[in-house]
C-alpha cells in the first residue's frame, strides 16, 4: 500500500469534518495530520501489503476503508487514528516503537498556540515559548516555565511540542509528564535495561517535561535526569521544563539540578486577570457549543479568579444545569447553578 493511497483520503476526511463541525483552527488540522498520520504512513510503508494480525485487524480496516469519515467530530477522528496507531505499535509493526517503548509519550494535539489566550499574566511566557518553538537552533536552554495550578502551564508546554512537530517533522520531540519519566527510570531498574533507556532519551532533539517538581525526593530519578540533562545540553539539544514554582523555590531537588534548571530562561505564568478570564470563557464556550454572551462570561469569571480549570468546570456546570432543567442560560440560572461555589468564597 502506498503512502498516498490512504493519506490523501484521510486528509480530505479531516477537512470535511472541520467544515461540518466548524472548527476554525487550521493549525489543529496541521498538527493532527503531521504528527499522527505521517508517522502512521511510514509505518504502513514498512508493512508487507495489507498484512495485519487479528489484534489490530478491526482498527486497520476502519482506518483503511474510510469508515472514519462517518465519525461525529474531529476529536473523534483524531482519537480513532491515535488508537489505531497504538494498536499497530503494540502488534510490533513499528520497529522504532518496538525498540524504544518510551516513544509513545506525546502531547495532546488540541493544545496549540492558536487556542491559548494571551494576557498580561502570561505574555512573557508565551513570547519565550513561541521563540523556542519557532527557532531552528537551541534557544533559552533550558526554558523553565513556572506558575500555580490550573493557569495554563501544561497547555503552553504542549503547544511548544506540537508546534515543533509541525515546524520540524523530522525532529525527535518528546513531551511527557514528570511521573512518566519516573516510571521509565523505575522500569529501567526493574528490567536492567539502562542502555535502552539512556539511548532513547539522549537521542532526542527536544525534551519537554511537565510538573518537574515531582522529581522531589526521588534520588535515583534525579541522578538519571542529571546525566540526561547534561548530555542533551552538551549536544545542543533543547530542553523545556514546567513546574509549580521557581527553580530556587523547589524542595527535595539536588542543588546541582536546581542550578541547571535556572541556567537558561525562567518565565512565569501568573493568574489571569478578569479580561483574560472572560476571553478564555468565550473561547471555550465556542469549543463546547455553549451559548453564552460576554455578560455571562464576566459573571462566571468573577466567581473563579485564579484556576482556569475550575473556571471551565463552572461553565460546564452552568450548561449542564440549564440542560437538565430545560432552561435558557441566564445570570439567575448561573447563580443557582454555582451557589455552592459562590457561598464558599
mmCIF file of C-alpha atoms in Angstrom:
data_model
loop_
_atom_site.group_PDB
_atom_site.id
_atom_site.type_symbol
_atom_site.label_atom_id
_atom_site.label_comp_id
_atom_site.label_asym_id
_atom_site.label_seq_id
_atom_site.Cartn_x
_atom_site.Cartn_y
_atom_site.Cartn_z
ATOM 1 C CA UNK A 1 0.000 0.000 0.000
ATOM 2 C CA UNK A 2 1.475 3.350 -0.991
ATOM 3 C CA UNK A 3 1.767 6.377 1.254
ATOM 4 C CA UNK A 4 -0.564 8.430 -0.969
ATOM 5 C CA UNK A 5 -3.233 5.724 -1.257
ATOM 6 C CA UNK A 6 -4.560 6.366 2.230
ATOM 7 C CA UNK A 7 -3.012 9.688 3.291
ATOM 8 C CA UNK A 8 -4.941 11.932 0.894
ATOM 9 C CA UNK A 9 -8.377 10.398 1.636
ATOM 10 C CA UNK A 10 -7.734 10.767 5.353
ATOM 11 C CA UNK A 11 -6.714 14.379 4.953
ATOM 12 C CA UNK A 12 -9.846 15.070 2.906
ATOM 13 C CA UNK A 13 -11.919 13.427 5.630
ATOM 14 C CA UNK A 14 -10.348 15.713 8.229
ATOM 15 C CA UNK A 15 -11.070 18.790 6.116
ATOM 16 C CA UNK A 16 -14.688 17.697 5.697
ATOM 17 C CA UNK A 17 -15.047 17.175 9.432
ATOM 18 C CA UNK A 18 -13.613 20.644 10.055
ATOM 19 C CA UNK A 19 -16.278 22.089 7.768
ATOM 20 C CA UNK A 20 -19.050 20.066 9.406
ATOM 21 C CA UNK A 21 -18.050 20.853 12.983
ATOM 22 C CA UNK A 22 -16.955 24.432 12.232
ATOM 23 C CA UNK A 23 -13.608 24.066 13.967
ATOM 24 C CA UNK A 24 -11.730 27.224 12.929
ATOM 25 C CA UNK A 25 -8.157 26.227 13.690
ATOM 26 C CA UNK A 26 -6.160 25.278 10.607
ATOM 27 C CA UNK A 27 -3.204 24.581 12.905
ATOM 28 C CA UNK A 28 -5.295 21.948 14.696
ATOM 29 C CA UNK A 29 -5.658 20.097 11.411
ATOM 30 C CA UNK A 30 -1.980 20.531 10.596
ATOM 31 C CA UNK A 31 -0.701 19.225 13.910
ATOM 32 C CA UNK A 32 -3.110 16.273 13.858
ATOM 33 C CA UNK A 33 -2.159 15.344 10.323
ATOM 34 C CA UNK A 34 1.585 15.851 10.652
ATOM 35 C CA UNK A 35 2.016 14.083 14.000
ATOM 36 C CA UNK A 36 -0.404 11.193 13.690
ATOM 37 C CA UNK A 37 -0.685 10.385 10.021
ATOM 38 C CA UNK A 38 2.881 10.966 8.868
ATOM 39 C CA UNK A 39 4.170 8.526 11.469
ATOM 40 C CA UNK A 40 1.490 6.021 10.543
ATOM 41 C CA UNK A 41 2.376 6.442 6.858
ATOM 42 C CA UNK A 42 5.992 5.491 7.494
ATOM 43 C CA UNK A 43 4.828 2.516 9.469
ATOM 44 C CA UNK A 44 2.383 1.341 6.801
ATOM 45 C CA UNK A 45 5.057 1.578 4.143
ATOM 46 C CA UNK A 46 7.217 -0.734 6.239
ATOM 47 C CA UNK A 47 4.475 -3.376 6.237
ATOM 48 C CA UNK A 48 4.213 -6.014 3.559
ATOM 49 C CA UNK A 49 0.998 -5.332 1.642
ATOM 50 C CA UNK A 50 -2.110 -5.312 3.789
ATOM 51 C CA UNK A 51 -0.941 -7.924 6.279
ATOM 52 C CA UNK A 52 -2.471 -7.401 9.728
ATOM 53 C CA UNK A 53 -2.839 -9.500 12.845
ATOM 54 C CA UNK A 54 -6.178 -10.379 14.483
ATOM 55 C CA UNK A 55 -5.295 -7.941 17.266
ATOM 56 C CA UNK A 56 -5.351 -4.852 15.052
ATOM 57 C CA UNK A 57 -7.451 -6.044 12.109
ATOM 58 C CA UNK A 58 -10.622 -4.131 13.025
ATOM 59 C CA UNK A 59 -8.767 -0.887 13.711
ATOM 60 C CA UNK A 60 -6.783 -1.172 10.479
ATOM 61 C CA UNK A 61 -9.906 -1.777 8.418
ATOM 62 C CA UNK A 62 -11.582 1.297 9.870
ATOM 63 C CA UNK A 63 -8.541 3.368 9.008
ATOM 64 C CA UNK A 64 -8.054 1.996 5.505
ATOM 65 C CA UNK A 65 -11.644 1.665 4.289
ATOM 66 C CA UNK A 66 -12.713 5.203 5.131
ATOM 67 C CA UNK A 67 -15.174 4.329 7.873
ATOM 68 C CA UNK A 68 -13.684 7.154 9.919
ATOM 69 C CA UNK A 69 -15.445 9.598 7.578
ATOM 70 C CA UNK A 70 -18.688 8.785 9.394
ATOM 71 C CA UNK A 71 -17.419 9.799 12.826
ATOM 72 C CA UNK A 72 -19.072 12.755 14.501
ATOM 73 C CA UNK A 73 -16.234 15.189 15.225
ATOM 74 C CA UNK A 74 -12.624 15.981 14.538
ATOM 75 C CA UNK A 75 -11.661 14.880 18.052
ATOM 76 C CA UNK A 76 -13.353 11.507 17.498
ATOM 77 C CA UNK A 77 -11.428 11.115 14.271
ATOM 78 C CA UNK A 78 -8.110 12.093 15.860
ATOM 79 C CA UNK A 79 -8.634 9.772 18.804
ATOM 80 C CA UNK A 80 -9.507 6.895 16.489
ATOM 81 C CA UNK A 81 -6.330 7.401 14.467
ATOM 82 C CA UNK A 82 -4.227 7.562 17.626
ATOM 83 C CA UNK A 83 -5.927 4.392 18.896
ATOM 84 C CA UNK A 84 -5.205 2.549 15.648
ATOM 85 C CA UNK A 85 -1.637 3.832 15.666
ATOM 86 C CA UNK A 86 -1.135 2.441 19.175
ATOM 87 C CA UNK A 87 -2.707 -0.893 18.196
ATOM 88 C CA UNK A 88 -0.266 -1.309 15.327
ATOM 89 C CA UNK A 89 2.652 -0.324 17.546
ATOM 90 C CA UNK A 90 1.562 -2.921 20.090
ATOM 91 C CA UNK A 91 1.372 -5.503 17.303
ATOM 92 C CA UNK A 92 5.076 -4.939 16.692
ATOM 93 C CA UNK A 93 4.967 -3.415 13.213
ATOM 94 C CA UNK A 94 6.552 -0.101 14.167
ATOM 95 C CA UNK A 95 10.171 -1.021 14.717
ATOM 96 C CA UNK A 96 11.138 2.304 16.333
ATOM 97 C CA UNK A 97 8.460 1.915 18.986
ATOM 98 C CA UNK A 98 9.312 -1.725 19.475
ATOM 99 C CA UNK A 99 12.925 -0.856 20.167
ATOM 100 C CA UNK A 100 12.087 2.171 22.326
ATOM 101 C CA UNK A 101 8.778 1.800 24.184
ATOM 102 C CA UNK A 102 9.253 5.260 25.699
ATOM 103 C CA UNK A 103 8.364 6.778 22.309
ATOM 104 C CA UNK A 104 4.600 6.633 22.938
ATOM 105 C CA UNK A 105 4.738 9.747 25.153
ATOM 106 C CA UNK A 106 3.086 12.524 23.184
ATOM 107 C CA UNK A 107 1.410 15.872 23.620
ATOM 108 C CA UNK A 108 -2.330 16.405 23.327
ATOM 109 C CA UNK A 109 -2.830 17.589 19.709
ATOM 110 C CA UNK A 110 -5.564 20.014 20.780
ATOM 111 C CA UNK A 111 -3.082 22.036 22.889
ATOM 112 C CA UNK A 112 -1.992 24.750 20.460
ATOM 113 C CA UNK A 113 -0.799 28.336 20.422
ATOM 114 C CA UNK A 114 -3.903 29.151 18.358
ATOM 115 C CA UNK A 115 -6.270 28.399 21.240
ATOM 116 C CA UNK A 116 -4.083 29.730 24.057
ATOM 117 C CA UNK A 117 -5.493 33.059 25.245
ATOM 118 C CA UNK A 118 -2.756 35.647 25.774
ATOM 119 C CA UNK A 119 -2.978 38.284 28.504
ATOM 120 C CA UNK A 120 -0.719 40.369 30.700
ATOM 121 C CA UNK A 121 -0.257 37.468 33.113
ATOM 122 C CA UNK A 122 1.297 35.138 30.535
ATOM 123 C CA UNK A 123 2.604 37.421 27.781
ATOM 124 C CA UNK A 124 6.307 36.926 28.521
ATOM 125 C CA UNK A 125 5.936 33.158 28.874
ATOM 126 C CA UNK A 126 4.082 32.898 25.559
ATOM 127 C CA UNK A 127 6.700 35.042 23.824
ATOM 128 C CA UNK A 128 9.527 32.834 25.105
ATOM 129 C CA UNK A 129 7.604 29.658 24.239
ATOM 130 C CA UNK A 130 6.944 30.891 20.709
ATOM 131 C CA UNK A 131 10.615 31.746 20.191
ATOM 132 C CA UNK A 132 11.663 28.249 21.251
ATOM 133 C CA UNK A 133 9.005 26.597 19.078
ATOM 134 C CA UNK A 134 9.941 28.618 16.001
ATOM 135 C CA UNK A 135 13.729 28.502 16.430
ATOM 136 C CA UNK A 136 15.714 26.168 14.210
ATOM 137 C CA UNK A 137 18.519 26.053 16.771
ATOM 138 C CA UNK A 138 18.618 25.800 20.562
ATOM 139 C CA UNK A 139 17.131 28.869 22.247
ATOM 140 C CA UNK A 140 16.991 29.543 26.010
ATOM 141 C CA UNK A 141 18.267 26.216 27.297
ATOM 142 C CA UNK A 142 16.506 25.168 29.381
ATOM 143 C CA UNK A 143 13.296 27.146 29.070
ATOM 144 C CA UNK A 144 11.723 26.886 32.531
ATOM 145 C CA UNK A 145 8.030 27.811 32.859
ATOM 146 C CA UNK A 146 6.505 28.068 36.322
ATOM 147 C CA UNK A 147 3.167 29.043 37.831
ATOM 148 C CA UNK A 148 0.317 27.906 40.040
ATOM 149 C CA UNK A 149 -2.175 25.109 39.460
ATOM 150 C CA UNK A 150 -4.600 25.354 36.548
ATOM 151 C CA UNK A 151 -3.354 28.526 34.864
ATOM 152 C CA UNK A 152 -2.017 27.166 31.562
ATOM 153 C CA UNK A 153 1.479 25.726 32.043
ATOM 154 C CA UNK A 154 0.571 22.321 30.627
ATOM 155 C CA UNK A 155 -1.254 23.866 27.672
ATOM 156 C CA UNK A 156 1.721 26.085 26.846
ATOM 157 C CA UNK A 157 4.400 23.400 27.062
ATOM 158 C CA UNK A 158 2.311 21.034 24.912
ATOM 159 C CA UNK A 159 1.721 23.830 22.406
ATOM 160 C CA UNK A 160 5.508 24.103 22.073
ATOM 161 C CA UNK A 161 5.771 20.362 21.446
ATOM 162 C CA UNK A 162 3.013 20.388 18.818
ATOM 163 C CA UNK A 163 4.408 23.428 17.012
ATOM 164 C CA UNK A 164 7.876 21.870 16.937
ATOM 165 C CA UNK A 165 6.422 18.765 15.303
ATOM 166 C CA UNK A 166 4.871 20.973 12.616
ATOM 167 C CA UNK A 167 7.994 23.072 12.028
ATOM 168 C CA UNK A 168 10.499 20.234 12.325
ATOM 169 C CA UNK A 169 8.723 16.999 11.342
ATOM 170 C CA UNK A 170 11.969 15.016 11.286
ATOM 171 C CA UNK A 171 12.995 16.077 14.801
ATOM 172 C CA UNK A 172 12.709 13.661 17.710
ATOM 173 C CA UNK A 173 10.402 15.551 20.072
ATOM 174 C CA UNK A 174 9.213 14.019 23.335
ATOM 175 C CA UNK A 175 6.689 15.591 25.711
ATOM 176 C CA UNK A 176 5.830 13.771 28.932
ATOM 177 C CA UNK A 177 4.740 14.332 32.492
ATOM 178 C CA UNK A 178 7.427 14.001 35.161
ATOM 179 C CA UNK A 179 5.642 10.968 36.599
ATOM 180 C CA UNK A 180 6.099 9.172 33.272
ATOM 181 C CA UNK A 181 9.840 9.832 33.390
ATOM 182 C CA UNK A 182 9.939 8.472 36.954
ATOM 183 C CA UNK A 183 8.120 5.348 35.733
ATOM 184 C CA UNK A 184 10.654 4.929 32.929
ATOM 185 C CA UNK A 185 13.514 5.100 35.448
ATOM 186 C CA UNK A 186 11.818 2.512 37.675
ATOM 187 C CA UNK A 187 11.223 0.245 34.701
ATOM 188 C CA UNK A 188 14.861 0.552 33.637
ATOM 189 C CA UNK A 189 15.948 -0.557 37.119
ATOM 190 C CA UNK A 190 13.445 -3.420 37.199
ATOM 191 C CA UNK A 191 14.353 -4.766 33.763
ATOM 192 C CA UNK A 192 18.035 -3.834 33.875
ATOM 193 C CA UNK A 193 17.711 -2.000 30.537
ATOM 194 C CA UNK A 194 19.515 1.238 31.293
ATOM 195 C CA UNK A 195 21.312 1.192 27.975
ATOM 196 C CA UNK A 196 17.987 1.286 26.112
ATOM 197 C CA UNK A 197 16.638 3.957 28.485
ATOM 198 C CA UNK A 198 19.675 6.215 28.097
ATOM 199 C CA UNK A 199 19.899 5.670 24.358
ATOM 200 C CA UNK A 200 16.323 6.812 23.848
ATOM 201 C CA UNK A 201 16.441 9.980 25.958
ATOM 202 C CA UNK A 202 19.903 11.014 24.791
ATOM 203 C CA UNK A 203 18.826 10.631 21.154
ATOM 204 C CA UNK A 204 16.078 13.272 21.462
ATOM 205 C CA UNK A 205 16.279 16.645 19.756
ATOM 206 C CA UNK A 206 13.784 18.228 22.149
ATOM 207 C CA UNK A 207 12.723 17.021 25.598
ATOM 208 C CA UNK A 208 9.723 18.631 27.321
ATOM 209 C CA UNK A 209 8.802 17.590 30.886
ATOM 210 C CA UNK A 210 5.745 18.889 32.721
ATOM 211 C CA UNK A 211 5.451 19.202 36.534
ATOM 212 C CA UNK A 212 9.144 18.578 37.090
ATOM 213 C CA UNK A 213 8.603 19.232 40.832
ATOM 214 C CA UNK A 214 7.504 15.564 41.011
ATOM 215 C CA UNK A 215 11.194 14.654 40.938
ATOM 216 C CA UNK A 216 11.337 15.860 44.551
ATOM 217 C CA UNK A 217 12.789 13.264 46.919
ATOM 218 C CA UNK A 218 13.447 10.745 44.148
ATOM 219 C CA UNK A 219 17.223 10.471 44.219
ATOM 220 C CA UNK A 220 17.599 7.790 41.512
ATOM 221 C CA UNK A 221 15.370 9.713 39.121
ATOM 222 C CA UNK A 222 17.316 12.912 39.756
ATOM 223 C CA UNK A 223 20.602 11.105 39.175
ATOM 224 C CA UNK A 224 19.420 9.772 35.813
ATOM 225 C CA UNK A 225 17.892 13.079 34.755
ATOM 226 C CA UNK A 226 21.070 14.965 35.689
ATOM 227 C CA UNK A 227 23.089 12.784 33.297
ATOM 228 C CA UNK A 228 20.486 13.076 30.514
ATOM 229 C CA UNK A 229 20.188 16.836 31.011
ATOM 230 C CA UNK A 230 23.943 17.297 30.662
ATOM 231 C CA UNK A 231 24.131 15.007 27.645
ATOM 232 C CA UNK A 232 21.382 16.888 25.800
ATOM 233 C CA UNK A 233 22.768 20.328 26.617
ATOM 234 C CA UNK A 234 26.270 19.274 25.574
ATOM 235 C CA UNK A 235 24.787 18.021 22.279
ATOM 236 C CA UNK A 236 22.992 21.353 21.761
ATOM 237 C CA UNK A 237 19.540 19.794 22.159
ATOM 238 C CA UNK A 238 16.586 21.757 23.535
ATOM 239 C CA UNK A 239 15.048 21.193 26.994
ATOM 240 C CA UNK A 240 11.767 22.739 28.186
ATOM 241 C CA UNK A 241 10.526 22.242 31.748
ATOM 242 C CA UNK A 242 7.395 23.282 33.634
ATOM 243 C CA UNK A 243 6.905 23.454 37.390
ATOM 244 C CA UNK A 244 4.644 24.956 40.049
ATOM 245 C CA UNK A 245 7.492 27.037 41.449
ATOM 246 C CA UNK A 246 10.794 28.676 40.502
ATOM 247 C CA UNK A 247 13.954 26.557 40.411
ATOM 248 C CA UNK A 248 15.208 28.198 43.603
ATOM 249 C CA UNK A 249 11.874 27.550 45.306
ATOM 250 C CA UNK A 250 11.922 23.795 44.677
ATOM 251 C CA UNK A 251 12.381 21.437 47.622
ATOM 252 C CA UNK A 252 13.754 17.920 47.637
ATOM 253 C CA UNK A 253 15.746 18.582 44.454
ATOM 254 C CA UNK A 254 19.539 18.307 44.353
ATOM 255 C CA UNK A 255 21.306 21.694 44.248
ATOM 256 C CA UNK A 256 23.178 20.719 41.079
ATOM 257 C CA UNK A 257 19.854 20.171 39.286
ATOM 258 C CA UNK A 258 18.357 23.400 40.644
ATOM 259 C CA UNK A 259 21.396 25.237 39.318
ATOM 260 C CA UNK A 260 20.894 23.773 35.858
ATOM 261 C CA UNK A 261 17.136 24.415 35.873
ATOM 262 C CA UNK A 262 17.847 28.087 36.424
ATOM 263 C CA UNK A 263 20.684 28.254 33.925
ATOM 264 C CA UNK A 264 18.541 29.181 30.919
ATOM 265 C CA UNK A 265 15.456 31.400 30.780
ATOM 266 C CA UNK A 266 12.898 31.249 33.597
ATOM 267 C CA UNK A 267 9.446 32.724 32.911
ATOM 268 C CA UNK A 268 6.271 32.785 34.974
ATOM 269 C CA UNK A 269 2.564 32.433 34.265
ATOM 270 C CA UNK A 270 0.510 34.408 36.750
ATOM 271 C CA UNK A 271 -3.218 34.008 37.498
ATOM 272 C CA UNK A 272 -5.176 35.612 34.633
ATOM 273 C CA UNK A 273 -6.881 38.972 35.067
ATOM 274 C CA UNK A 274 -10.625 39.409 34.573
ATOM 275 C CA UNK A 275 -10.347 40.390 30.923
ATOM 276 C CA UNK A 276 -8.289 37.299 30.111
ATOM 277 C CA UNK A 277 -10.633 35.029 32.061
ATOM 278 C CA UNK A 278 -13.603 36.371 30.113
ATOM 279 C CA UNK A 279 -11.768 35.778 26.818
ATOM 280 C CA UNK A 280 -10.967 32.204 27.856
ATOM 281 C CA UNK A 281 -14.594 31.501 28.727
ATOM 282 C CA UNK A 282 -15.852 32.939 25.440
ATOM 283 C CA UNK A 283 -13.348 30.786 23.532
ATOM 284 C CA UNK A 284 -14.279 27.654 25.462
ATOM 285 C CA UNK A 285 -17.994 28.328 25.113
ATOM 286 C CA UNK A 286 -17.481 28.142 21.357
ATOM 287 C CA UNK A 287 -15.482 24.924 21.634
ATOM 288 C CA UNK A 288 -18.107 23.343 23.878
ATOM 289 C CA UNK A 289 -21.009 24.823 21.856
ATOM 290 C CA UNK A 290 -22.404 26.521 24.972
ATOM 291 C CA UNK A 291 -24.251 29.738 24.015
ATOM 292 C CA UNK A 292 -23.171 32.485 26.435
ATOM 293 C CA UNK A 293 -22.519 36.179 25.944
ATOM 294 C CA UNK A 294 -19.939 38.491 27.449
ATOM 295 C CA UNK A 295 -22.194 39.333 30.413
ATOM 296 C CA UNK A 296 -22.477 35.677 31.397
ATOM 297 C CA UNK A 297 -18.770 35.076 30.819
ATOM 298 C CA UNK A 298 -17.956 38.052 33.036
ATOM 299 C CA UNK A 299 -20.231 36.771 35.804
ATOM 300 C CA UNK A 300 -18.588 33.331 35.825
ATOM 301 C CA UNK A 301 -15.097 34.851 35.592
ATOM 302 C CA UNK A 302 -15.838 36.964 38.656
ATOM 303 C CA UNK A 303 -16.680 33.838 40.661
ATOM 304 C CA UNK A 304 -13.468 31.958 39.793
ATOM 305 C CA UNK A 305 -10.452 34.226 39.935
ATOM 306 C CA UNK A 306 -7.369 32.039 39.609
ATOM 307 C CA UNK A 307 -7.814 28.439 38.445
ATOM 308 C CA UNK A 308 -8.674 28.203 34.733
ATOM 309 C CA UNK A 309 -9.628 24.532 35.036
ATOM 310 C CA UNK A 310 -12.095 25.373 37.811
ATOM 311 C CA UNK A 311 -13.481 28.197 35.699
ATOM 312 C CA UNK A 312 -14.068 25.858 32.755
ATOM 313 C CA UNK A 313 -15.729 23.462 35.177
ATOM 314 C CA UNK A 314 -18.054 26.249 36.328
ATOM 315 C CA UNK A 315 -19.009 26.928 32.709
ATOM 316 C CA UNK A 316 -19.807 23.258 32.174
ATOM 317 C CA UNK A 317 -21.812 23.186 35.396
ATOM 318 C CA UNK A 318 -23.995 26.104 34.289
ATOM 319 C CA UNK A 319 -24.578 24.470 30.915
ATOM 320 C CA UNK A 320 -25.431 21.097 32.472
ATOM 321 C CA UNK A 321 -27.838 22.736 34.946
ATOM 322 C CA UNK A 322 -29.657 24.565 32.136
ATOM 323 C CA UNK A 323 -29.828 21.443 30.010
ATOM 324 C CA UNK A 324 -31.091 19.265 32.864
ATOM 325 C CA UNK A 325 -33.879 21.712 33.722
ATOM 326 C CA UNK A 326 -34.563 22.561 30.054
ATOM 327 C CA UNK A 327 -33.968 26.276 30.690
ATOM 328 C CA UNK A 328 -32.109 29.065 28.905
ATOM 329 C CA UNK A 329 -28.778 30.164 30.360
ATOM 330 C CA UNK A 330 -29.308 33.357 32.355
ATOM 331 C CA UNK A 331 -27.484 35.150 35.155
ATOM 332 C CA UNK A 332 -30.117 33.997 37.666
ATOM 333 C CA UNK A 333 -29.734 30.404 36.497
ATOM 334 C CA UNK A 334 -25.936 30.685 36.756
ATOM 335 C CA UNK A 335 -26.253 31.984 40.317
ATOM 336 C CA UNK A 336 -28.364 28.955 41.221
ATOM 337 C CA UNK A 337 -26.042 26.502 39.455
ATOM 338 C CA UNK A 338 -22.951 27.984 41.114
ATOM 339 C CA UNK A 339 -24.438 28.744 44.534
ATOM 340 C CA UNK A 340 -22.073 26.343 46.304
ATOM 341 C CA UNK A 341 -19.087 27.969 44.645
ATOM 342 C CA UNK A 342 -20.363 31.470 45.379
ATOM 343 C CA UNK A 343 -21.140 30.725 49.062
ATOM 344 C CA UNK A 344 -17.671 29.225 49.563
ATOM 345 C CA UNK A 345 -15.974 32.489 48.672
#
